Amino acid sequence: MQAARRTIPQILIEAIKGILGAKGWIADPEQMAPLLADQRGLYRGKSPLVVRPASTAEVAAVVRLCAHYHVPIVPQGGNTSLVGGSVPHEAGGEILLSLSRMNHILAVDPIDYTMTVQAGCVLADIQQAAQVVDRLFPLSLGAEGSCEIGGNLSTNAGGVNVIRYGCARDLVLGLEVVLSDGRIWHGLKALRKDNTGYDLKQLFLGAEGTLGIITAAVLKLFPKPREIQTAFCAVTSLEAALTLLAKTRAATGDALTAFELMPRVGFEFVLKHIPGTSDPFAQSAEWYVLMELCSARSDAGLRQTLEHNLAEALEEALVSNAVLAESVAQARALWRLRESLPEAEKQEGGSIKHDVSVPVSSVPEFIHTATARVKKAMPNIRVVAFGHVGDGNIHFNLSQPEGADKSAFLAEWGRFNRIVHDLVHELNGSISAEHGIGRLKCNELKRYKNPVELELMRRIKKTLDPDNLFNPGKLIADPEKP
Ligand SMILES: Cc1cc2nc3c(=O)[nH]c(=O)nc-3n(C[C@H](O)[C@H](O)[C@H](O)COP(=O)(O)OP(=O)(O)OC[C@H]3O[C@@H](n4cnc5c(N)ncnc54)[C@H](O)[C@@H]3O)c2cc1C
């Protein structure tokens, strides 16, 4: 593979500016700064140029020029990812290509239940466009007001509705991709069935911009929910939460769309730091669950089913208390308790993050054992294990002990990663459930991924991007060698 250049030839920069016109590039350091730093502030990259093409043809032209001069490209959507995948290396030898100007919804077909979009469309705008035609695009996550569909597909984003609708990769029928030699793969098909060999789109989904630049996609739509019921429950144990999950799925004919876990410590962070939040219960519990059920029918009787299910769960001592939202405003307030947890966590100082998954039934074992192991290593560490428990995806975050020095605590990141990821591996889990690998987890991937899988991934990269033009130093690369 070609090594990345340290400097970018001026002749290339001028050629790109010429093709894209004044709106198509940024070279002002102040304007570029937010695009060069990742969401968590872990990486601050350098680049002489951010390019902002307005069409697939312009993306292809930039790629052809960069390929000619062997200058790597880092694709960027909303820059909300949490593993450093969307920013260039600090060596300054890469061009940042933002898809944000390619933000048009190209077609909405309520009969086909499909929508064709450019890669730079913001997720919330896509959800809104589906609503307008009485349909649902179910991908939903905390960053939906700024993340873009190209980024969602490239990270195979998860979010809160995976239990019912799957991850981003399950929501795509077709793709358009610019390849590393500047050719365009026109795969924008709206077919539900296409049995003509390898499913090429799956290669680009979750590839974190290392194999091609996604420029457009055909997305799947669903019937719009007419009845939505939201409940917040205090559960008696982690095991009870899992029994409640299985019971609710069965009782509601799989109408469950979200099942989110919160620990008391995280709930207390929210109550302390997020204005306008309050505890709906008089008594505290160690674990809480936020669940949501949806039906496309307005007469599905979900409310009665949920009330009945929760009454049984109280009798069976799975749940010690529960509140059902009486209005949309109340449902929003309950969701706010869960969704503001990452923000509240920040206010408590340093946090060492683990975005992991294990088989759903292993969640209690994972949380109990991981908690015991990290507490053995640092007794006062505060374990904030929360997330999409219905998918076996736990954000096993570790907040610094009260009063500890933030930098000294964060310097322990590697030691705690080892403890937690070793256990995830023992339980046949994944070290990245939904945030991807980026730059942050390249070495962890090498450590835990099966060697055969790693070799196949490297071969695919070599085939599709032989000169290492797209997002070097990410995913299956050496993160220190851009
Ligand atoms: C508050 C908050 C909550 C979040 N919650 C969730 C959650 O519940 N579930 C979840 O999965 N994630 C979550 N995330 C992480 C993040 O929002 C997702 O990873 C999201 O999918 C990233 O989209 P983006 O447009 O910001 O991509 P970016 O951050 O811009 O890019 C992500 C990766 O994709 C590549 N890329 C971007 N666009 C393209 C393209 N068009 N073609 C090829 N490669 C491309 C980039 O190079 C990079 O490697 C959350 C983040 C925040 C800040």
XYZ file of C-alpha atoms and ligand atoms in Angstrom, residues 39 74-82 84-87 97 99 119-120 139-144 146-160 204 207-210 212-215 338-339 342 388 393 395 433-436 438 471 474, ligand 1:
114
model
C -16.634 15.004 19.085
C -10.960 11.407 4.977
C -14.740 11.394 4.356
C -16.816 13.259 6.923
C -20.545 13.499 7.628
C -21.823 15.232 10.767
C -18.565 14.523 12.648
C -20.480 13.131 15.628
C -18.712 9.786 15.788
C -16.926 8.931 18.979
C -11.857 9.520 15.818
C -12.789 8.069 12.418
C -13.982 11.284 10.805
C -10.985 13.564 11.335
C -14.025 15.648 2.282
C -20.531 15.474 2.362
C -25.279 11.122 1.807
C -25.142 14.516 3.499
C -33.085 5.002 12.819
C -32.966 7.232 15.904
C -30.038 8.293 18.080
C -28.938 11.107 20.368
C -26.979 12.882 17.616
C -29.819 12.754 15.043
C -26.494 16.719 13.282
C -25.272 13.276 12.168
C -25.695 12.538 8.453
C -26.987 9.432 6.750
C -23.636 8.777 4.997
C -21.993 8.718 8.432
C -24.805 6.578 9.867
C -24.398 4.000 7.110
C -20.595 4.081 7.263
C -20.684 3.377 11.006
C -23.666 1.013 10.792
C -25.285 3.170 13.469
C -27.529 1.545 16.041
C -29.563 3.737 18.373
C -32.743 3.115 20.309
C -19.456 -0.277 2.279
C -16.646 0.355 6.506
C -16.045 3.757 8.149
C -15.040 5.373 4.872
C -12.105 3.020 4.276
C -15.383 4.058 -0.770
C -17.322 7.281 -0.368
C -21.068 6.764 -0.059
C -22.799 9.520 -2.010
C -32.195 8.463 29.525
C -30.856 10.626 26.698
C -24.046 11.135 28.504
C -29.588 -0.575 24.647
C -25.338 -3.322 23.854
C -22.135 1.460 27.388
C -21.339 -2.490 19.424
C -22.271 0.656 17.556
C -19.600 3.372 17.504
C -17.189 1.530 15.231
C -12.146 4.552 13.969
C -9.277 7.041 5.526
C -8.498 3.859 10.630
C -24.918 12.400 21.760
C -24.522 11.283 20.843
C -25.281 10.118 20.852
C -24.945 9.070 20.001
N -25.709 7.949 20.037
C -25.420 6.943 19.208
C -26.235 5.770 19.191
O -27.182 5.618 19.959
N -25.916 4.811 18.304
C -24.858 4.933 17.445
O -24.633 4.024 16.646
N -24.052 6.002 17.462
C -24.315 7.007 18.306
N -23.515 8.112 18.326
C -22.323 8.171 17.448
C -22.560 8.863 16.090
O -23.618 9.780 16.140
C -22.817 7.833 15.004
O -21.659 7.043 14.849
C -23.214 8.423 13.648
O -23.657 7.365 12.819
C -22.081 9.149 12.948
O -22.606 9.897 11.864
P -21.849 11.198 11.335
O -22.570 11.720 10.163
O -21.612 12.153 12.423
O -20.476 10.546 10.838
P -19.007 11.089 10.991
O -18.662 11.205 12.439
O -18.795 12.290 10.188
O -18.195 9.877 10.328
C -18.188 8.589 10.896
C -17.337 7.649 10.051
O -17.940 7.452 8.777
C -17.105 7.926 7.714
N -18.003 8.600 6.772
C -18.835 9.645 7.010
N -19.564 9.913 5.923
C -19.188 9.032 4.964
C -19.593 8.797 3.621
N -20.544 9.522 3.036
N -18.969 7.806 2.934
C -18.017 7.050 3.503
N -17.600 7.234 4.769
C -18.190 8.205 5.496
C -16.088 8.830 8.377
O -14.875 8.847 7.669
C -15.944 8.180 9.746
O -15.059 7.101 9.666
C -23.814 9.177 19.154
C -23.050 10.347 19.155
C -23.390 11.383 19.994
C -22.551 12.622 19.951
